[in-house]
Each structure stands twice: as structure tokens, then as C-alpha cells.
PDB file of C-alpha atoms in Angstrom:
ATOM      1  CA  GLU A1433      75.103 -40.536-181.866  1.00 63.00           C
ATOM      2  CA  THR A1434      77.602 -42.045-184.293  1.00 71.00           C
ATOM      3  CA  GLY A1435      80.404 -42.749-181.831  1.00 92.00           C
ATOM      4  CA  VAL A1436      82.646 -40.155-183.467  1.00 94.00           C
ATOM      5  CA  THR A1437      82.855 -36.757-181.785  1.00 95.00           C
ATOM      6  CA  GLN A1438      84.349 -33.662-183.362  1.00 96.00           C
ATOM      7  CA  THR A1439      85.153 -30.351-181.696  1.00 96.00           C
ATOM      8  CA  PRO A1440      84.633 -27.533-182.184  1.00 96.00           C
ATOM      9  CA  ARG A1441      81.492 -27.612-184.334  1.00 92.00           C
ATOM     10  CA  HIS A1442      82.214 -24.157-185.729  1.00 94.00           C
ATOM     11  CA  LEU A1443      85.469 -22.234-186.032  1.00 95.00           C
ATOM     12  CA  VAL A1444      86.206 -18.801-187.414  1.00 94.00           C
ATOM     13  CA  MET A1445      89.846 -17.847-187.732  1.00 92.00           C
ATOM     14  CA  GLY A1446      92.079 -15.362-189.446  1.00 89.00           C
ATOM     15  CA  MET A1447      94.690 -16.378-191.964  1.00 88.00           C
ATOM     16  CA  THR A1448      97.537 -15.888-189.503  1.00 87.00           C
ATOM     17  CA  ASN A1449      95.973 -17.854-186.635  1.00 88.00           C
ATOM     18  CA  LYS A1450      96.875 -21.344-185.480  1.00 93.00           C
ATOM     19  CA  LYS A1451      94.094 -23.657-184.372  1.00 95.00           C
ATOM     20  CA  SER A1452      93.420 -27.375-184.056  1.00 97.00           C
ATOM     21  CA  LEU A1453      90.454 -29.579-184.841  1.00 97.00           C
ATOM     22  CA  LYS A1454      89.842 -32.588-182.635  1.00 98.00           C
ATOM     23  CA  CYS A1455      88.212 -35.924-183.347  1.00 98.00           C
ATOM     24  CA  GLU A1456      87.563 -38.741-180.907  1.00 97.00           C
ATOM     25  CA  GLN A1457      86.040 -42.133-181.664  1.00 96.00           C
ATOM     26  CA  HIS A1458      84.498 -44.509-179.130  1.00 95.00           C
ATOM     27  CA  LEU A1459      83.975 -47.440-181.475  1.00 93.00           C
ATOM     28  CA  GLY A1460      87.218 -49.331-180.971  1.00 92.00           C
ATOM     29  CA  HIS A1461      88.176 -48.747-184.599  1.00 92.00           C
ATOM     30  CA  ASN A1462      91.727 -48.941-185.906  1.00 89.00           C
ATOM     31  CA  ALA A1463      91.584 -46.339-188.647  1.00 89.00           C
ATOM     32  CA  MET A1464      90.688 -42.661-188.697  1.00 92.00           C
ATOM     33  CA  TYR A1465      90.268 -40.209-191.539  1.00 91.00           C
ATOM     34  CA  TRP A1466      90.047 -36.501-192.263  1.00 94.00           C
ATOM     35  CA  TYR A1467      87.809 -35.312-195.106  1.00 92.00           C
ATOM     36  CA  LYS A1468      87.196 -31.872-196.537  1.00 92.00           C
ATOM     37  CA  GLN A1469      83.829 -30.879-197.954  1.00 88.00           C
ATOM     38  CA  SER A1470      83.833 -27.637-199.899  1.00 85.00           C
ATOM     39  CA  ALA A1471      80.726 -26.033-201.296  1.00 78.00           C
ATOM     40  CA  LYS A1472      79.459 -27.779-204.441  1.00 69.00           C
ATOM     41  CA  LYS A1473      82.334 -30.283-204.452  1.00 74.00           C
ATOM     42  CA  PRO A1474      82.516 -33.970-203.595  1.00 75.00           C
ATOM     43  CA  LEU A1475      84.018 -35.028-200.321  1.00 83.00           C
ATOM     44  CA  GLU A1476      87.808 -35.119-200.532  1.00 86.00           C
ATOM     45  CA  LEU A1477      89.885 -37.527-198.495  1.00 85.00           C
ATOM     46  CA  MET A1478      92.789 -35.692-196.850  1.00 91.00           C
ATOM     47  CA  PHE A1479      94.521 -38.090-194.476  1.00 90.00           C
ATOM     48  CA  VAL A1480      94.248 -41.687-193.331  1.00 88.00           C
ATOM     49  CA  TYR A1481      95.726 -43.129-190.153  1.00 89.00           C
ATOM     50  CA  SER A1482      95.878 -46.799-189.303  1.00 83.00           C
ATOM     51  CA  LEU A1483      96.946 -47.776-185.790  1.00 78.00           C
ATOM     52  CA  GLU A1484      98.379 -44.274-185.344  1.00 78.00           C
ATOM     53  CA  GLU A1485     100.508 -44.496-188.494  1.00 78.00           C
ATOM     54  CA  ARG A1486      99.765 -42.227-191.422  1.00 80.00           C
ATOM     55  CA  VAL A1487      99.044 -44.394-194.448  1.00 74.00           C
ATOM     56  CA  GLU A1488      97.602 -41.847-196.847  1.00 71.00           C
ATOM     57  CA  ASN A1489      98.207 -38.214-197.618  1.00 72.00           C
ATOM     58  CA  ASN A1490      96.316 -37.005-200.644  1.00 72.00           C
ATOM     59  CA  SER A1491      98.588 -34.130-201.643  1.00 82.00           C
ATOM     60  CA  VAL A1492      97.305 -31.895-198.894  1.00 91.00           C
ATOM     61  CA  PRO A1493      99.112 -28.557-198.392  1.00 92.00           C
ATOM     62  CA  SER A1494     101.502 -28.436-195.473  1.00 92.00           C
ATOM     63  CA  ARG A1495      99.398 -25.785-193.737  1.00 94.00           C
ATOM     64  CA  PHE A1496      97.272 -28.774-192.663  1.00 95.00           C
ATOM     65  CA  SER A1497      99.143 -30.984-190.214  1.00 94.00           C
ATOM     66  CA  PRO A1498      97.506 -34.126-188.815  1.00 95.00           C
ATOM     67  CA  GLU A1499      98.360 -35.839-185.569  1.00 95.00           C
ATOM     68  CA  CYS A1500      97.199 -39.203-184.261  1.00 94.00           C
ATOM     69  CA  PRO A1501      98.499 -39.790-180.711  1.00 93.00           C
ATOM     70  CA  ASN A1502      96.473 -42.995-180.298  1.00 92.00           C
ATOM     71  CA  SER A1503      93.847 -44.971-182.170  1.00 89.00           C
ATOM     72  CA  SER A1504      90.981 -43.072-180.533  1.00 94.00           C
ATOM     73  CA  HIS A1505      92.109 -39.500-181.187  1.00 96.00           C
ATOM     74  CA  LEU A1506      92.894 -37.542-184.300  1.00 96.00           C
ATOM     75  CA  PHE A1507      93.831 -33.891-184.626  1.00 97.00           C
ATOM     76  CA  LEU A1508      94.142 -31.542-187.552  1.00 97.00           C
ATOM     77  CA  HIS A1509      96.469 -28.620-186.820  1.00 97.00           C
ATOM     78  CA  LEU A1510      95.838 -25.537-188.926  1.00 95.00           C
ATOM     79  CA  HIS A1511      98.158 -22.605-189.587  1.00 93.00           C
ATOM     80  CA  THR A1512      98.296 -19.766-192.115  1.00 92.00           C
ATOM     81  CA  LEU A1513      95.193 -20.981-193.895  1.00 92.00           C
ATOM     82  CA  GLN A1514      93.746 -19.420-197.034  1.00 93.00           C
ATOM     83  CA  PRO A1515      90.153 -18.298-197.687  1.00 92.00           C
ATOM     84  CA  GLU A1516      89.642 -21.285-200.016  1.00 92.00           C
ATOM     85  CA  ASP A1517      90.230 -23.543-197.011  1.00 94.00           C
ATOM     86  CA  SER A1518      86.835 -22.559-195.639  1.00 94.00           C
ATOM     87  CA  ALA A1519      84.859 -25.800-195.629  1.00 93.00           C
ATOM     88  CA  LEU A1520      83.293 -28.519-193.547  1.00 91.00           C
ATOM     89  CA  TYR A1521      85.963 -30.837-192.150  1.00 95.00           C
ATOM     90  CA  LEU A1522      84.728 -34.301-191.368  1.00 92.00           C
ATOM     91  CA  CYS A1523      86.392 -37.002-189.336  1.00 94.00           C
ATOM     92  CA  ALA A1524      85.570 -40.677-189.797  1.00 91.00           C
ATOM     93  CA  SER A1525      86.669 -44.004-188.399  1.00 91.00           C
ATOM     94  CA  SER A1526      86.495 -47.618-189.501  1.00 87.00           C
ATOM     95  CA  GLN A1527      87.816 -51.013-188.548  1.00 86.00           C
ATOM     96  CA  ALA A1528      90.139 -51.260-191.533  1.00 73.00           C
ATOM     97  CA  ALA A1529      92.657 -48.751-192.816  1.00 64.00           C
ATOM     98  CA  VAL A1530      91.708 -49.002-196.456  1.00 63.00           C
ATOM     99  CA  PRO A1531      89.010 -46.417-197.134  1.00 58.00           C
ATOM    100  CA  GLY A1532      85.906 -48.218-198.280  1.00 58.00           C
ATOM    101  CA  ASN A1533      86.901 -51.700-197.164  1.00 64.00           C
ATOM    102  CA  GLN A1534      84.823 -51.313-194.030  1.00 72.00           C
ATOM    103  CA  PRO A1535      81.878 -49.025-193.325  1.00 78.00           C
ATOM    104  CA  GLN A1536      82.968 -45.601-192.163  1.00 82.00           C
ATOM    105  CA  HIS A1537      81.348 -43.736-189.317  1.00 87.00           C
ATOM    106  CA  PHE A1538      81.456 -39.969-189.492  1.00 88.00           C
ATOM    107  CA  GLY A1539      81.506 -37.225-186.898  1.00 90.00           C
ATOM    108  CA  ASP A1540      79.265 -34.182-187.203  1.00 87.00           C
ATOM    109  CA  GLY A1541      82.050 -32.089-188.692  1.00 90.00           C
ATOM    110  CA  THR A1542      83.697 -28.763-187.958  1.00 94.00           C
ATOM    111  CA  ARG A1543      82.587 -25.871-190.119  1.00 93.00           C
ATOM    112  CA  LEU A1544      85.641 -23.708-190.667  1.00 95.00           C
ATOM    113  CA  SER A1545      85.510 -20.148-191.919  1.00 94.00           C
ATOM    114  CA  ILE A1546      88.692 -18.288-192.810  1.00 93.00           C
ATOM    115  CA  LEU A1547      88.481 -14.516-192.680  1.00 89.00           C
TER     116      LEU A1547
ATOM    117  CA  GLY B 913      90.907 -41.951-212.389  1.00 83.00           C
ATOM    118  CA  ILE B 914      87.557 -43.489-211.698  1.00 87.00           C
ATOM    119  CA  GLN B 915      84.517 -41.239-212.157  1.00 92.00           C
ATOM    120  CA  VAL B 916      81.444 -41.378-209.928  1.00 94.00           C
ATOM    121  CA  GLU B 917      78.297 -39.739-211.209  1.00 96.00           C
ATOM    122  CA  GLN B 918      75.078 -39.380-209.292  1.00 97.00           C
ATOM    123  CA  SER B 919      71.661 -38.541-210.657  1.00 97.00           C
ATOM    124  CA  PRO B 920      69.536 -36.604-210.408  1.00 97.00           C
ATOM    125  CA  PRO B 921      71.529 -33.740-208.873  1.00 94.00           C
ATOM    126  CA  ASP B 922      68.407 -32.314-207.252  1.00 95.00           C
ATOM    127  CA  LEU B 923      65.042 -33.833-206.405  1.00 96.00           C
ATOM    128  CA  ILE B 924      61.976 -32.264-204.818  1.00 96.00           C
ATOM    129  CA  LEU B 925      59.172 -34.566-203.717  1.00 96.00           C
ATOM    130  CA  GLN B 926      56.013 -34.455-201.691  1.00 96.00           C
ATOM    131  CA  GLU B 927      55.969 -36.338-198.411  1.00 97.00           C
ATOM    132  CA  GLY B 928      54.862 -39.917-198.981  1.00 97.00           C
ATOM    133  CA  ALA B 929      56.358 -40.201-202.458  1.00 97.00           C
ATOM    134  CA  ASN B 930      58.900 -42.819-203.523  1.00 97.00           C
ATOM    135  CA  SER B 931      62.241 -42.043-205.144  1.00 96.00           C
ATOM    136  CA  THR B 932      65.171 -43.732-206.826  1.00 97.00           C
ATOM    137  CA  LEU B 933      68.664 -42.288-206.721  1.00 98.00           C
ATOM    138  CA  ARG B 934      71.338 -43.550-209.060  1.00 98.00           C
ATOM    139  CA  CYS B 935      75.113 -43.852-208.822  1.00 98.00           C
ATOM    140  CA  ASN B 936      77.163 -44.731-211.908  1.00 98.00           C
ATOM    141  CA  PHE B 937      80.865 -45.477-211.785  1.00 96.00           C
ATOM    142  CA  SER B 938      83.263 -45.672-214.685  1.00 95.00           C
ATOM    143  CA  ASP B 939      85.314 -48.713-213.734  1.00 93.00           C
ATOM    144  CA  SER B 940      85.205 -51.800-211.547  1.00 92.00           C
ATOM    145  CA  VAL B 941      85.240 -51.116-207.825  1.00 90.00           C
ATOM    146  CA  ASN B 942      85.884 -53.109-204.688  1.00 86.00           C
ATOM    147  CA  ASN B 943      83.144 -51.591-202.577  1.00 88.00           C
ATOM    148  CA  LEU B 944      80.369 -49.042-202.593  1.00 92.00           C
ATOM    149  CA  GLN B 945      78.700 -47.109-199.798  1.00 92.00           C
ATOM    150  CA  TRP B 946      75.659 -44.847-199.600  1.00 94.00           C
ATOM    151  CA  PHE B 947      75.601 -41.951-197.144  1.00 92.00           C
ATOM    152  CA  HIS B 948      72.977 -39.450-196.087  1.00 92.00           C
ATOM    153  CA  GLN B 949      74.057 -35.963-195.075  1.00 85.00           C
ATOM    154  CA  ASN B 950      71.280 -34.133-193.276  1.00 79.00           C
ATOM    155  CA  PRO B 951      70.762 -30.356-193.466  1.00 77.00           C
ATOM    156  CA  TRP B 952      72.992 -29.926-190.385  1.00 73.00           C
ATOM    157  CA  GLY B 953      75.943 -31.605-192.096  1.00 72.00           C
ATOM    158  CA  GLN B 954      75.796 -34.914-190.245  1.00 76.00           C
ATOM    159  CA  LEU B 955      76.909 -37.778-192.473  1.00 80.00           C
ATOM    160  CA  ILE B 956      75.352 -41.170-191.803  1.00 85.00           C
ATOM    161  CA  ASN B 957      76.369 -44.450-193.372  1.00 86.00           C
ATOM    162  CA  LEU B 958      73.253 -46.011-194.926  1.00 93.00           C
ATOM    163  CA  PHE B 959      74.502 -49.048-196.787  1.00 92.00           C
ATOM    164  CA  TYR B 960      77.735 -50.833-197.409  1.00 89.00           C
ATOM    165  CA  ILE B 961      76.853 -52.668-200.596  1.00 92.00           C
ATOM    166  CA  PRO B 962      79.547 -53.817-203.047  1.00 90.00           C
ATOM    167  CA  SER B 963      76.940 -55.993-204.769  1.00 93.00           C
ATOM    168  CA  GLY B 964      73.432 -57.327-204.355  1.00 96.00           C
ATOM    169  CA  THR B 965      70.477 -55.834-202.531  1.00 97.00           C
ATOM    170  CA  LYS B 966      70.020 -54.702-198.957  1.00 96.00           C
ATOM    171  CA  GLN B 967      67.050 -53.245-197.139  1.00 97.00           C
ATOM    172  CA  ASN B 968      66.746 -51.186-193.991  1.00 94.00           C
ATOM    173  CA  GLY B 969      63.230 -50.026-193.211  1.00 96.00           C
ATOM    174  CA  ARG B 970      62.000 -47.677-195.920  1.00 97.00           C
ATOM    175  CA  LEU B 971      65.388 -47.634-197.604  1.00 97.00           C
ATOM    176  CA  SER B 972      66.887 -50.237-199.861  1.00 98.00           C
ATOM    177  CA  ALA B 973      69.866 -50.339-202.175  1.00 98.00           C
ATOM    178  CA  THR B 974      70.942 -52.460-205.100  1.00 98.00           C
ATOM    179  CA  THR B 975      74.384 -52.591-206.648  1.00 97.00           C
ATOM    180  CA  VAL B 976      74.982 -54.267-210.001  1.00 97.00           C
ATOM    181  CA  ALA B 977      78.761 -54.299-210.054  1.00 94.00           C
ATOM    182  CA  THR B 978      79.027 -55.856-213.526  1.00 94.00           C
ATOM    183  CA  GLU B 979      77.034 -52.957-214.977  1.00 96.00           C
ATOM    184  CA  ARG B 980      78.721 -50.353-212.781  1.00 97.00           C
ATOM    185  CA  TYR B 981      75.780 -48.783-211.057  1.00 97.00           C
ATOM    186  CA  SER B 982      73.957 -48.689-207.768  1.00 98.00           C
ATOM    187  CA  LEU B 983      70.452 -47.555-206.899  1.00 98.00           C
ATOM    188  CA  LEU B 984      69.103 -46.223-203.630  1.00 98.00           C
ATOM    189  CA  TYR B 985      65.347 -46.513-203.133  1.00 98.00           C
ATOM    190  CA  ILE B 986      63.448 -44.404-200.639  1.00 97.00           C
ATOM    191  CA  SER B 987      59.824 -45.302-200.095  1.00 97.00           C
ATOM    192  CA  SER B 988      57.115 -43.279-198.347  1.00 97.00           C
ATOM    193  CA  SER B 989      59.423 -40.270-198.025  1.00 97.00           C
ATOM    194  CA  GLN B 990      59.416 -38.223-194.836  1.00 96.00           C
ATOM    195  CA  THR B 991      60.654 -34.688-194.294  1.00 94.00           C
ATOM    196  CA  THR B 992      63.531 -36.098-192.243  1.00 93.00           C
ATOM    197  CA  ASP B 993      64.774 -37.787-195.419  1.00 95.00           C
ATOM    198  CA  SER B 994      65.769 -34.374-196.766  1.00 94.00           C
ATOM    199  CA  GLY B 995      69.460 -33.779-197.314  1.00 92.00           C
ATOM    200  CA  VAL B 996      72.186 -34.899-199.669  1.00 92.00           C
ATOM    201  CA  TYR B 997      72.741 -38.530-200.568  1.00 95.00           C
ATOM    202  CA  PHE B 998      76.272 -39.504-201.523  1.00 94.00           C
ATOM    203  CA  CYS B 999      77.627 -42.680-202.955  1.00 94.00           C
ATOM    204  CA  ALA B1000      81.288 -43.512-202.537  1.00 91.00           C
ATOM    205  CA  VAL B1001      83.307 -46.220-204.234  1.00 90.00           C
ATOM    206  CA  ASN B1002      86.559 -47.860-203.280  1.00 83.00           C
ATOM    207  CA  ARG B1003      89.181 -48.734-205.884  1.00 79.00           C
ATOM    208  CA  ASP B1004      92.929 -49.273-205.532  1.00 71.00           C
ATOM    209  CA  ASP B1005      92.879 -48.234-201.886  1.00 66.00           C
ATOM    210  CA  LYS B1006      91.206 -44.953-202.803  1.00 74.00           C
ATOM    211  CA  ILE B1007      87.743 -43.790-201.913  1.00 79.00           C
ATOM    212  CA  ILE B1008      85.947 -41.513-204.335  1.00 86.00           C
ATOM    213  CA  PHE B1009      82.690 -39.736-203.602  1.00 89.00           C
ATOM    214  CA  GLY B1010      80.082 -38.586-206.070  1.00 92.00           C
ATOM    215  CA  LYS B1011      78.755 -35.034-205.953  1.00 90.00           C
ATOM    216  CA  GLY B1012      75.546 -36.200-204.347  1.00 92.00           C
ATOM    217  CA  THR B1013      71.811 -35.938-204.944  1.00 95.00           C
ATOM    218  CA  ARG B1014      70.115 -33.150-203.003  1.00 93.00           C
ATOM    219  CA  LEU B1015      66.683 -34.372-201.885  1.00 95.00           C
ATOM    220  CA  HIS B1016      64.043 -32.017-200.526  1.00 94.00           C
ATOM    221  CA  ILE B1017      60.860 -33.538-199.127  1.00 95.00           C
ATOM    222  CA  LEU B1018      57.953 -31.131-198.850  1.00 95.00           C
ATOM    223  CA  PRO B1019      55.465 -31.566-195.986  1.00 93.00           C
TER     224      PRO B1019
END
């Protein structure tokens, strides 16, 4: 139990569907992150939120839309995804908003498959 | 940008063996972390170690920031140690992960 919960664990969707990934942290952290892990590639940082404000967007396509309604919850809204978007999406949280300045705690991830 | 290289890419060991995983980085960094991703995809923070040596049970890590490398030691390996070990460095408010070392411990 890492204190970071992601749902759903698995998601299969068509390219025209709209779905959302959810992340919730129970650690009292101020920052939350979305990462993408594709097969045979390093983890890629997608978005960073600090105190509900987006502070980082690593050139992610607009078909991925994050939302952070409060410091404990983070969503990733998905629409018109492409097959290459199939990956493991990991959420993390930390005390500080600068990735790497404080230890990050990861959720178990959502494995996304695009048909 | 900064490059993070991990070696070896794959490692197969018998249970009980010791191992050393290496992380090289191409420029100075602010921080370094080691993570273990188990076969189910769960990613666990092992060490937060910008410099020096830390130990946690059978695992220890050493970072020599001036020489731009970090080592993760696993002693008396167990099958539950199997998975991928990532190092990640922080530089200029960016975090960069290596490609990982895939470790397989045979019973």
C-alpha cells in the first residue's frame, strides 16, 4: 500500500471513446504527477500539478487532458486516442512540486489498451 | 539533454546471489532516486540518494555525484526481487528516467 490509488487498473477503449483515469493520494502531499510507460521505453513525465496548479506539461498531445480539482485527486481525461497511446499510465505524488526534489510515491498504474 | 544509462539491461541470477546495478548520468544532477517495478507494474521508491550511501535491509545504494554514477547493491537475492530497477535523476526541474535493468531471480 503506497498511499496512491489509481483506477481503473485496466482499460480497453476504442479510438473514438472518451474515458478518464483517476488517481487519489492519501499522503497529504502537495504535488501530483502523470507518467506514461510505453513498452521498452523509459518512463515519461506528462504532467505535474502543485497545489492544484499545473506547473509542467511536457509537450503532451491535447487528446490527453489533466484535471486536478484538489491536492488529493488527479484525473487524466482521454479522447480520440491513437494505438501508440497504449501504455501503462502511472500517477505519483510528492511533497514538493519539482520532480525529484522529494521522493515520489507511485500508484499501481492503469494499463491502457487502444483498439 | 541529460542522458541516463543503466547497466546491465538484463540480469538473471540464482536465488541467494548478490548483484550490482549501475546508473551513469551525463551531467551534474540535483537528485537521484532508485525505483523497483515488480512484474505487476507496481513502482516502489527504494532510495532517494543524491550523494553518499544508504542501506535498507538487503539493499544499499551509493551515489558518487562528482563521478556521475550511482550503484544499487542487492544482497542474498530473493525471487521477490525480480522486476525492473529504474534510476531517475533530477536536473533543471526535470526528472529523467533510465531504461532500467530487468532482474530475474531464479528459485
